[in-house]
Amino acid sequence: MGERPKAHDSARRGRPTKPGSGVTLGADPVPRSRPKILFVTSEFADYVKVGGLGEVSAALPRTLRNKCDMRVLLPGYRDVVSQLQAVEIVGHLPSCGGIPACDLARSTTGDHLAVYVLLCPQLFERDGGPYGDATGADWTDNDLRFARLGLAAAQIASGTGDPNWIPDLLHLNDWTSALAPAYLAWSGRSIPSVLTIHNLAHRGLFARHRLDRLGIPHAAFDIHGVEFCGDISFLKAGIFYASHITTVSSTYAQEIVTPEHGCGLHGLLRGKLDQGRLTGIINGIDESWDPLTDPHLARPFSPDDWKGKDANAQALRRTFGLAVSRGPLFAIVSRLVHQKGLDIAIEAIETIVRQGGQIVVTGKGESELEQSLCQMARQYPGKLGIKIGYEETTARQMLAGSDFLLMPSRFEPCGLTQMYAQRFGSLPVAHRTGGLADTIQDGVTGLLFPELSLGGLLGAIYRSLDIYRSPPRLRAMRKAAMARPTGWNDAAANYASIYDSTLTAA
Ligand code: ADP
Ligand code: GLC
């Protein structure tokens, strides 16, 4: 099961090499000079977004369009289907085990990016988020929902989806599409695939008794397959079967091969790294993060016009009901989850306030964190303002108006918010981990603290207060942070080169 057949064998010309191996798909593609890439994702910011994955999925395929024939595949959640413009049914995807059959629809975004959507109402058309209901509880059939997505990608790559377009390579993202290379392998196909890990902590774990309903051959429930500590892990299967693994920063790529950050998958990932099949590629950010042109800001500004930044700070204080102040303004813009270390940030609030600082917070997530933040806001009226929820306009105004962004993440595969903050002259104060270590130059474009503890964070906060008291230093750091490049060109070039080498090796 461990050895993948070579792409130039009979599998690529249409017939499964392992008939009867459990999964039957269709005809195989032949790579061309401008490779056809199917980018498979459970979030796509045009229609649906929970975090950074949605933004990456909207930006990266668009930037890669000049090098590759890019198309996106995503589930037809209610919110997606309701926003599609013209829709054409291009194919029918058969069932497998308990995974229902469904239609494959094709649509395009306003800027002509082709998007395939899985029309499977019993799995996707419901109120709530992509992964759970309005209370935040995971959908109990997430195994079927995201097995449907992975299987669909495998079927499309095998020619069973759109007869007019068969991808040369699958680009999967996170556990939600990670079963695709596994379904291909079980059907004897060797279509090249790249799996990007945006967050290793979500391993897509399900009980073993679900093997049959997921159409997984029992022989694949093995250390060399989908098995992980007695459960099925979609992500582990993807890491095992995909041709190449990427993750979203170089430091995170080094971290996930260690027991501390490897979530139990470090051994497998270490093997990939040693084989040259694990690469870190840092995310870019959208060019709309420009303080001179962003229409959401109280006033546009640039490094030559600090009055504009001050105007945004004043507007922000008003919006959050804070007192007029000349002290430093800290922001937290985050999903309120354990990963982000906000329990530690909450403990630091008292010190910030005592030192004459103010804080604005926006986010939503774990109710315990939401409640402690709301309680702190009642304790410090005029000093701490909070908005539970997430609204991009508010987030932009917060980054434009604040002096510092707190980001004490326990781990951070890449992180986009610290880069947004830098562009808007708000200096990130962050734990030296993952993408934060790769995008923040300590003392130049932000502040990093090495050890994740209240003491570590407070040390960095005291440093930020010193910087705030020295306007020339503050301006120099803001200027350096704002000068960090935006855009996705570098990342896209790196992904294109991985596609190329993966196709060549196949
Ligand atoms: P992550 O994806 O782990 O949340 P990133 O920094 O990569 O971290 O991505 C942050 C993006 O997530 C933001 O730009 C925004 O689109 C979204 N986001 C941040 N906070 C929230 C929130 N509270 N609710 C919903 N989306 C949020
Ligand atoms: C995940 C990670 C975050 C990363 C994002 C996009 O949500 O937590 O660090 O920036 O994916 O790759």
Coordinates of C-alpha atoms and ligand atoms in Angstrom, one line a residue:
M1 CA 0.0 0.0 0.0
G2 CA 3.0 2.3 0.7
E3 CA 4.4 2.4 -2.8
R4 CA 2.7 4.6 -5.3
P5 CA 2.7 3.4 -8.9
K6 CA 4.6 5.7 -11.3
A7 CA 2.6 8.1 -13.3
H8 CA 3.8 6.9 -16.6
D9 CA 2.5 3.4 -16.1
S10 CA -0.8 2.2 -17.5
A11 CA -2.8 4.0 -14.7
R12 CA -2.2 7.3 -16.4
R13 CA -3.7 6.1 -19.7
G14 CA -7.1 5.2 -18.3
R15 CA -7.4 1.9 -16.5
P16 CA -7.0 1.2 -12.8
T17 CA -3.7 -0.7 -12.2
K18 CA -5.3 -2.4 -9.2
P19 CA -8.7 -3.6 -10.2
G20 CA -10.9 -4.5 -7.3
S21 CA -8.8 -2.6 -4.8
G22 CA -11.9 -1.0 -3.5
V23 CA -12.4 2.3 -5.3
T24 CA -13.2 2.6 -9.0
L25 CA -12.6 5.9 -10.8
G26 CA -12.4 6.9 -14.5
A27 CA -9.8 7.9 -17.2
D28 CA -6.5 9.6 -16.3
P29 CA -5.1 12.9 -17.6
V30 CA -1.9 13.6 -19.5
P31 CA 0.1 16.6 -18.3
R32 CA 0.5 19.6 -20.7
S33 CA 3.0 22.4 -20.7
R34 CA 0.5 24.8 -18.9
P35 CA -0.5 22.4 -16.2
K36 CA -4.1 22.0 -15.2
I37 CA -4.4 22.3 -11.4
L38 CA -7.5 21.6 -9.4
F39 CA -7.3 23.6 -6.1
V40 CA -9.5 21.8 -3.6
T41 CA -10.6 23.7 -0.5
S42 CA -13.3 23.9 2.2
E43 CA -13.2 27.7 2.3
F44 CA -13.0 30.3 -0.5
A45 CA -13.2 33.9 0.7
D46 CA -15.4 35.0 -2.2
Y47 CA -18.2 33.0 -0.7
V48 CA -17.3 31.4 2.6
K49 CA -14.5 32.0 5.1
V50 CA -13.7 30.9 8.6
G51 CA -10.0 32.0 8.8
G52 CA -6.9 32.5 6.8
L53 CA -7.5 29.4 4.6
G54 CA -10.4 31.1 2.9
E55 CA -8.2 34.1 2.0
V56 CA -5.3 31.9 0.8
S57 CA -7.8 29.9 -1.3
A58 CA -9.1 33.0 -2.9
A59 CA -5.7 34.6 -3.6
L60 CA -3.3 31.9 -4.5
P61 CA -5.2 30.3 -7.5
R62 CA -5.8 33.7 -8.9
T63 CA -2.1 34.6 -8.8
L64 CA -1.2 31.2 -10.3
R65 CA -3.4 31.8 -13.3
N66 CA -0.7 33.2 -15.4
K67 CA 1.4 30.0 -15.0
C68 CA -1.2 27.3 -14.7
D69 CA -4.8 26.5 -15.7
M70 CA -6.2 26.9 -12.2
R71 CA -9.7 25.8 -11.1
V72 CA -11.1 25.6 -7.6
L73 CA -13.3 22.9 -6.1
L74 CA -15.4 23.5 -3.0
P75 CA -18.5 22.1 -1.3
G76 CA -21.8 23.6 -2.2
Y77 CA -22.7 25.0 1.2
R78 CA -25.9 26.9 1.3
D79 CA -24.0 30.2 1.4
V80 CA -21.9 29.2 -1.6
V81 CA -24.8 28.0 -3.8
S82 CA -26.8 31.2 -3.1
Q83 CA -24.0 33.4 -4.3
L84 CA -23.1 31.6 -7.5
Q85 CA -23.8 33.5 -10.7
A86 CA -24.5 31.2 -13.7
V87 CA -24.2 27.5 -12.9
E88 CA -23.9 24.6 -15.3
I89 CA -24.1 21.0 -14.2
V90 CA -21.1 19.3 -15.9
G91 CA -21.1 15.9 -14.4
H92 CA -22.3 13.4 -11.9
L93 CA -20.0 11.9 -9.3
P94 CA -20.9 8.3 -8.2
S95 CA -21.3 7.2 -4.6
C96 CA -18.7 5.2 -2.7
G97 CA -19.5 3.3 0.5
G98 CA -21.9 5.5 2.4
I99 CA -20.8 8.7 0.6
P100 CA -23.7 9.8 -1.5
A101 CA -23.5 10.5 -5.3
C102 CA -23.8 14.1 -6.2
D103 CA -23.8 16.5 -9.1
L104 CA -20.8 18.6 -10.1
A105 CA -21.6 22.2 -11.1
R106 CA -19.3 24.7 -12.8
S107 CA -19.5 28.4 -12.3
T108 CA -17.1 31.3 -12.6
T109 CA -16.3 34.2 -10.3
G110 CA -16.7 37.8 -11.5
D111 CA -13.1 37.8 -12.6
H112 CA -13.5 34.5 -14.6
L113 CA -11.9 32.0 -12.2
A114 CA -13.6 28.7 -12.8
V115 CA -15.1 27.2 -9.7
Y116 CA -16.5 23.7 -9.4
V117 CA -19.1 23.2 -6.7
L118 CA -20.4 19.9 -5.2
L119 CA -24.1 19.9 -5.2
C120 CA -25.0 17.5 -2.4
P121 CA -27.8 19.0 -0.5
Q122 CA -28.0 16.3 2.2
L123 CA -24.4 17.0 3.1
F124 CA -23.9 20.7 2.5
E125 CA -27.1 22.7 2.2
R126 CA -27.9 23.6 5.8
D127 CA -27.7 26.7 8.0
G128 CA -24.5 27.1 10.0
G129 CA -20.8 27.2 9.2
P130 CA -18.7 25.0 7.0
Y131 CA -17.6 22.8 9.9
G132 CA -20.4 23.1 12.5
D133 CA -23.7 24.5 13.5
A134 CA -24.5 27.9 14.9
T135 CA -23.6 26.8 18.5
G136 CA -20.1 25.9 17.2
A137 CA -20.6 22.1 17.5
D138 CA -19.0 20.1 14.7
W139 CA -21.5 18.5 12.2
T140 CA -21.7 14.9 13.2
D141 CA -21.4 13.8 9.6
N142 CA -18.2 15.8 8.9
D143 CA -16.5 12.5 8.0
L144 CA -18.9 12.0 5.1
R145 CA -19.0 15.7 4.1
F146 CA -15.2 15.9 3.7
A147 CA -14.8 12.4 2.4
R148 CA -17.2 13.6 -0.3
L149 CA -14.9 16.5 -1.1
G150 CA -11.8 14.4 -1.3
L151 CA -13.5 11.7 -3.3
A152 CA -14.9 14.3 -5.7
A153 CA -11.4 15.6 -6.3
A154 CA -10.1 12.0 -7.0
Q155 CA -13.0 11.3 -9.3
I156 CA -12.5 14.6 -11.2
A157 CA -8.8 13.8 -11.6
S158 CA -9.8 10.4 -13.0
G159 CA -12.0 11.9 -15.6
T160 CA -15.4 11.1 -14.0
G161 CA -16.2 14.8 -13.3
D162 CA -16.0 17.3 -16.1
P163 CA -15.4 15.5 -19.4
N164 CA -14.0 18.7 -20.8
W165 CA -11.4 19.3 -18.1
I166 CA -9.2 16.8 -16.3
P167 CA -6.6 18.1 -14.0
D168 CA -2.9 17.1 -14.2
L169 CA -2.4 17.7 -10.5
L170 CA -4.5 18.1 -7.4
H171 CA -3.7 20.8 -4.9
L172 CA -5.3 19.8 -1.6
N173 CA -5.6 21.9 1.5
D174 CA -5.8 20.6 5.1
W175 CA -7.7 17.6 6.3
T176 CA -10.9 18.5 4.6
S177 CA -9.6 17.5 1.2
A178 CA -6.7 15.2 2.3
L179 CA -8.4 11.9 1.4
A180 CA -8.2 12.7 -2.3
P181 CA -4.7 11.2 -2.9
A182 CA -5.8 8.2 -0.7
Y183 CA -8.8 7.4 -2.9
L184 CA -6.6 7.7 -5.9
A185 CA -4.1 5.3 -4.5
W186 CA -6.8 2.8 -3.5
S187 CA -8.1 2.8 -7.0
G188 CA -4.6 2.3 -8.4
R189 CA -4.2 5.8 -9.8
S190 CA -1.1 7.8 -9.5
I191 CA -2.2 11.3 -10.3
P192 CA 0.3 13.8 -8.7
S193 CA -0.9 15.7 -5.7
V194 CA 0.3 18.4 -3.4
L195 CA -1.2 18.8 0.1
T196 CA -0.8 22.1 1.9
I197 CA -1.0 21.9 5.7
H198 CA -2.4 25.2 7.0
N199 CA -2.9 23.8 10.5
L200 CA -1.6 20.4 11.6
A201 CA -3.7 20.5 14.8
H202 CA -6.8 19.6 12.8
R203 CA -6.1 16.0 11.8
G204 CA -9.6 15.0 10.7
L205 CA -10.0 12.1 13.3
F206 CA -12.9 9.7 13.1
A207 CA -13.6 6.3 14.7
R208 CA -12.5 3.2 13.0
H209 CA -16.0 1.8 12.6
R210 CA -16.6 4.5 9.9
L211 CA -14.3 2.8 7.4
D212 CA -17.0 1.2 5.4
R213 CA -19.2 4.2 5.2
L214 CA -16.2 6.2 3.9
G215 CA -15.4 3.5 1.3
I216 CA -12.0 3.0 2.8
P217 CA -10.5 -0.5 2.1
H218 CA -9.8 -2.3 5.4
A219 CA -6.3 -3.0 4.4
A220 CA -5.7 0.8 4.4
F221 CA -6.4 0.9 8.1
D222 CA -2.7 0.6 8.8
I223 CA 0.2 2.6 10.0
H224 CA 1.0 2.9 6.3
G225 CA -2.4 4.3 5.5
V226 CA -5.2 6.1 7.2
E227 CA -4.7 4.7 10.7
F228 CA -3.6 7.1 13.5
C229 CA -3.6 6.0 17.1
G230 CA -6.5 3.6 16.5
D231 CA -8.6 6.2 14.6
I232 CA -9.0 7.2 11.0
S233 CA -7.1 10.4 10.3
F234 CA -7.9 12.2 7.0
L235 CA -4.8 14.4 7.3
K236 CA -2.5 11.5 8.1
A237 CA -3.8 9.7 5.0
G238 CA -3.1 12.8 2.9
I239 CA 0.4 13.2 4.2
F240 CA 1.0 9.5 3.6
Y241 CA -0.4 9.3 0.0
A242 CA 0.2 12.8 -1.5
S243 CA 3.2 13.3 -3.8
H244 CA 4.4 16.4 -2.0
I245 CA 3.5 18.2 1.2
T246 CA 3.8 22.0 1.7
T247 CA 3.1 24.1 4.7
V248 CA 2.7 27.8 5.1
S249 CA 6.0 28.9 6.5
S250 CA 9.6 27.6 6.7
T251 CA 9.7 27.7 10.5
Y252 CA 6.5 25.8 10.8
A253 CA 7.9 23.2 8.3
Q254 CA 10.8 22.7 10.7
E255 CA 8.6 22.7 13.8
I256 CA 6.1 20.1 12.6
V257 CA 8.8 17.4 12.4
T258 CA 9.4 17.8 16.1
P259 CA 7.5 16.0 18.9
E260 CA 6.5 19.3 20.4
H261 CA 4.7 20.6 17.4
G262 CA 4.1 17.5 15.3
C263 CA 0.7 16.5 16.8
G264 CA 1.9 12.9 16.7
L265 CA 2.6 13.1 12.9
H266 CA 6.2 14.3 13.3
G267 CA 7.7 10.9 12.4
L268 CA 5.9 10.7 9.1
L269 CA 6.6 14.3 8.4
R270 CA 10.3 13.9 9.2
G271 CA 10.4 11.2 6.7
K272 CA 8.9 13.5 4.1
L273 CA 11.3 16.2 4.9
D274 CA 14.3 13.8 4.6
Q275 CA 13.0 12.8 1.2
G276 CA 12.7 16.4 0.0
R277 CA 8.9 16.1 0.0
L278 CA 8.1 18.7 2.6
T279 CA 8.5 22.4 1.8
G280 CA 7.5 25.6 3.7
I281 CA 6.1 28.4 1.5
I282 CA 5.2 31.6 3.3
N283 CA 1.7 33.1 2.5
G284 CA 1.4 36.4 0.9
I285 CA -1.3 39.1 1.6
D286 CA -3.7 40.7 -0.6
E287 CA -2.8 44.1 -2.1
S288 CA -6.0 45.6 -0.8
W289 CA -4.1 46.0 2.5
D290 CA -2.9 49.5 1.5
P291 CA -3.4 52.3 4.0
L292 CA -3.3 54.9 1.1
T293 CA -6.2 53.4 -0.8
D294 CA -8.3 51.4 1.7
P295 CA -11.8 52.9 1.6
H296 CA -12.7 51.6 5.0
L297 CA -10.3 53.8 6.9
A298 CA -11.2 57.0 8.6
R299 CA -8.4 58.7 6.7
P300 CA -5.8 57.3 4.3
F301 CA -2.2 57.5 5.4
S302 CA 1.4 56.7 4.5
P303 CA 4.7 56.6 6.3
D304 CA 5.1 60.3 5.4
D305 CA 1.8 61.3 7.1
W306 CA 1.5 60.2 10.7
K307 CA -1.4 62.6 11.2
G308 CA -3.5 60.2 9.1
K309 CA -2.6 57.3 11.4
D310 CA -3.5 59.5 14.4
A311 CA -6.9 60.3 12.8
N312 CA -7.6 56.6 12.5
A313 CA -6.6 56.1 16.2
Q314 CA -9.1 58.8 17.3
A315 CA -11.9 57.3 15.2
L316 CA -11.1 53.8 16.6
R317 CA -11.3 55.1 20.2
R318 CA -14.7 56.6 19.4
T319 CA -16.0 53.4 17.7
F320 CA -15.0 51.3 20.8
G321 CA -16.1 53.8 23.4
L322 CA -12.6 54.5 24.7
A323 CA -11.5 57.6 26.5
V324 CA -9.5 60.3 24.7
S325 CA -5.8 59.4 25.3
R326 CA -2.3 60.0 24.2
G327 CA -1.2 56.5 25.4
P328 CA -0.5 53.5 23.3
L329 CA -3.4 51.6 21.7
F330 CA -3.1 47.8 21.5
A331 CA -5.4 45.6 19.3
I332 CA -6.3 42.0 19.2
V333 CA -8.0 40.7 16.0
S334 CA -8.3 37.0 16.2
R335 CA -10.4 33.9 16.2
L336 CA -10.8 33.3 19.9
V337 CA -9.3 29.9 20.2
H338 CA -6.7 28.1 22.3
Q339 CA -4.1 28.3 19.4
K340 CA -4.0 32.1 19.6
G341 CA -2.8 32.2 23.3
L342 CA -5.5 34.7 24.2
D343 CA -5.8 33.4 27.8
I344 CA -2.3 34.8 28.2
A345 CA -3.2 38.1 26.5
I346 CA -6.1 38.5 28.9
E347 CA -3.8 38.1 31.8
A348 CA -1.7 41.0 30.4
I349 CA -4.6 43.4 30.1
E350 CA -4.2 44.7 33.6
T351 CA -0.6 45.6 33.1
I352 CA -1.3 47.4 29.8
V353 CA -4.1 49.5 31.4
R354 CA -1.9 50.3 34.5
Q355 CA 0.8 51.5 32.2
G356 CA -1.6 54.0 30.5
G357 CA -2.4 51.8 27.5
Q358 CA -5.8 51.0 26.0
I359 CA -6.9 47.9 24.2
V360 CA -9.5 47.1 21.4
V361 CA -10.5 43.5 20.8
T362 CA -12.5 41.8 18.1
G363 CA -13.1 38.1 17.5
K364 CA -15.3 35.2 18.2
G365 CA -14.9 31.6 19.2
E366 CA -14.7 29.8 22.4
S367 CA -17.3 31.0 24.8
E368 CA -15.0 31.0 27.8
L369 CA -12.7 33.5 26.1
E370 CA -15.5 35.6 24.9
Q371 CA -16.9 35.8 28.4
S372 CA -13.6 36.7 30.1
L373 CA -13.0 39.4 27.6
C374 CA -16.5 40.9 28.1
Q375 CA -16.0 40.8 31.8
M376 CA -12.7 42.6 31.5
A377 CA -14.3 45.2 29.3
R378 CA -16.8 45.9 32.2
Q379 CA -13.9 46.1 34.6
Y380 CA -12.0 48.7 32.5
P381 CA -14.6 51.0 30.9
G382 CA -13.0 53.5 28.6
K383 CA -9.8 51.5 28.5
L384 CA -10.8 48.2 26.9
G385 CA -13.3 48.0 24.1
I386 CA -14.6 44.7 22.6
K387 CA -16.7 43.6 19.7
I388 CA -17.6 39.9 19.7
G389 CA -17.9 38.8 16.1
Y390 CA -15.9 39.5 13.0
E391 CA -16.3 42.2 10.5
E392 CA -13.6 42.9 8.0
T393 CA -14.2 46.7 8.0
T394 CA -13.8 46.9 11.8
A395 CA -10.7 44.7 11.6
R396 CA -9.1 47.0 9.0
Q397 CA -10.0 50.1 11.1
M398 CA -8.5 48.5 14.2
L399 CA -5.2 47.7 12.5
A400 CA -5.1 51.2 11.0
G401 CA -5.8 52.9 14.3
S402 CA -3.8 50.8 16.7
D403 CA -0.1 51.1 17.6
F404 CA 0.5 47.5 18.4
L405 CA -1.2 44.1 17.6
L406 CA -1.0 41.4 20.3
M407 CA -0.5 37.9 18.8
P408 CA 0.8 35.5 21.5
S409 CA -0.1 32.4 19.5
R410 CA 0.9 29.1 21.0
F411 CA 1.7 28.0 17.4
E412 CA 1.1 29.8 14.2
P413 CA 1.6 28.0 10.9
C414 CA 1.8 31.3 9.0
G415 CA -0.6 34.0 10.3
L416 CA -1.9 36.7 8.1
T417 CA -3.1 39.2 10.7
Q418 CA 0.4 40.2 11.8
M419 CA 1.2 41.0 8.1
Y420 CA -2.0 43.1 7.7
A421 CA -1.0 45.0 10.9
Q422 CA 2.5 45.7 9.6
R423 CA 1.0 47.2 6.4
F424 CA -1.1 49.5 8.5
G425 CA 1.7 50.6 10.8
S426 CA 0.6 48.6 13.8
L427 CA 3.6 46.7 15.2
P428 CA 2.9 43.0 16.0
V429 CA 3.9 41.9 19.5
A430 CA 4.1 38.1 18.9
H431 CA 5.4 34.8 20.1
R432 CA 8.5 33.7 18.1
T433 CA 6.9 30.7 16.4
G434 CA 5.9 29.5 12.9
G435 CA 5.1 32.2 10.4
L436 CA 5.4 34.9 13.1
A437 CA 9.1 34.2 13.4
D438 CA 9.4 34.4 9.6
T439 CA 7.5 37.6 9.0
I440 CA 8.5 39.7 12.0
Q441 CA 12.0 41.0 12.4
D442 CA 12.4 41.6 16.2
G443 CA 13.0 45.3 17.0
V444 CA 12.6 46.2 13.3
T445 CA 9.1 45.3 12.0
G446 CA 7.6 44.2 15.3
L447 CA 8.5 42.5 18.6
L448 CA 9.0 38.8 19.2
F449 CA 9.2 37.0 22.6
P450 CA 10.8 33.6 22.7
E451 CA 8.9 31.9 25.5
L452 CA 5.2 31.5 25.6
S453 CA 4.3 32.6 29.1
L454 CA 2.8 35.7 30.8
G455 CA 6.3 36.8 31.7
G456 CA 7.4 36.5 28.1
L457 CA 4.5 38.5 26.8
L458 CA 4.8 41.1 29.5
G459 CA 8.5 41.5 28.6
A460 CA 7.6 42.3 25.0
I461 CA 4.8 44.6 26.1
Y462 CA 7.3 46.6 28.3
R463 CA 9.6 46.8 25.3
S464 CA 6.7 48.1 23.2
L465 CA 5.9 50.8 25.8
D466 CA 9.6 51.9 25.6
I467 CA 9.3 52.2 21.9
Y468 CA 6.1 54.1 22.1
R469 CA 7.9 56.7 24.4
S470 CA 10.5 57.2 21.7
P471 CA 8.7 58.7 18.7
P472 CA 11.6 58.5 16.2
R473 CA 12.1 54.8 17.0
L474 CA 8.4 54.2 16.8
R475 CA 8.2 55.9 13.4
A476 CA 11.2 54.1 12.1
M477 CA 9.7 50.7 13.1
R478 CA 6.3 51.6 11.6
K479 CA 8.0 52.6 8.4
A480 CA 10.0 49.4 8.2
A481 CA 6.8 47.3 8.9
M482 CA 4.8 49.2 6.3
A483 CA 7.5 48.6 3.7
R484 CA 7.1 44.8 3.9
P485 CA 6.0 43.6 0.5
T486 CA 2.4 42.5 -0.2
G487 CA 1.1 40.3 -2.9
W488 CA 1.3 36.6 -3.7
N489 CA 3.8 36.5 -6.6
D490 CA 6.7 35.0 -4.6
A491 CA 4.4 32.3 -3.0
A492 CA 2.9 31.6 -6.4
A493 CA 6.3 31.2 -8.0
N494 CA 7.2 28.7 -5.3
Y495 CA 4.0 26.7 -5.7
A496 CA 4.4 26.7 -9.5
S497 CA 7.9 25.2 -9.1
I498 CA 6.6 22.5 -6.7
Y499 CA 3.8 21.7 -9.2
D500 CA 6.5 21.4 -11.9
S501 CA 8.8 19.2 -10.0
T502 CA 5.9 17.0 -8.8
L503 CA 4.6 16.6 -12.3
T504 CA 8.1 15.8 -13.6
A505 CA 8.8 13.2 -10.9
A506 CA 5.4 11.5 -11.6
Ligands
ADP1 P1 -6.3 31.9 11.3 O1 -6.6 31.5 10.0 O2 -5.6 30.9 12.2 O3 -7.4 32.6 12.0 P2 -4.7 34.0 10.0 O4 -4.0 35.2 10.6 O5 -4.0 33.2 9.0 O6 -5.2 33.1 11.2 O7 -6.0 34.5 9.4 C1 -6.8 35.5 9.9 C2 -8.0 35.8 9.1 O8 -9.0 35.1 9.7 C3 -8.4 37.2 9.1 O9 -7.9 37.9 8.1 C4 -9.9 37.1 9.0 O10 -10.3 36.9 7.6 C5 -10.2 35.8 9.7 N1 -10.6 36.1 11.1 C6 -9.8 36.6 12.0 N2 -10.5 36.7 13.2 C7 -11.7 36.2 12.9 C8 -12.9 36.0 13.6 N3 -13.0 36.4 14.9 N4 -14.0 35.5 13.0 C9 -13.9 35.1 11.7 N5 -12.8 35.3 11.0 C10 -11.7 35.9 11.5
GLC2 C1 -4.4 28.5 9.3 C2 -3.3 28.9 10.3 C3 -2.8 30.3 10.0 C4 -2.5 30.5 8.5 C5 -3.8 30.1 7.7 C6 -3.6 30.3 6.2 O1 -5.6 29.0 9.7 O2 -3.8 28.9 11.6 O3 -1.6 30.5 10.7 O4 -2.1 31.8 8.2 O5 -4.1 28.8 8.0 O6 -2.6 29.5 5.7

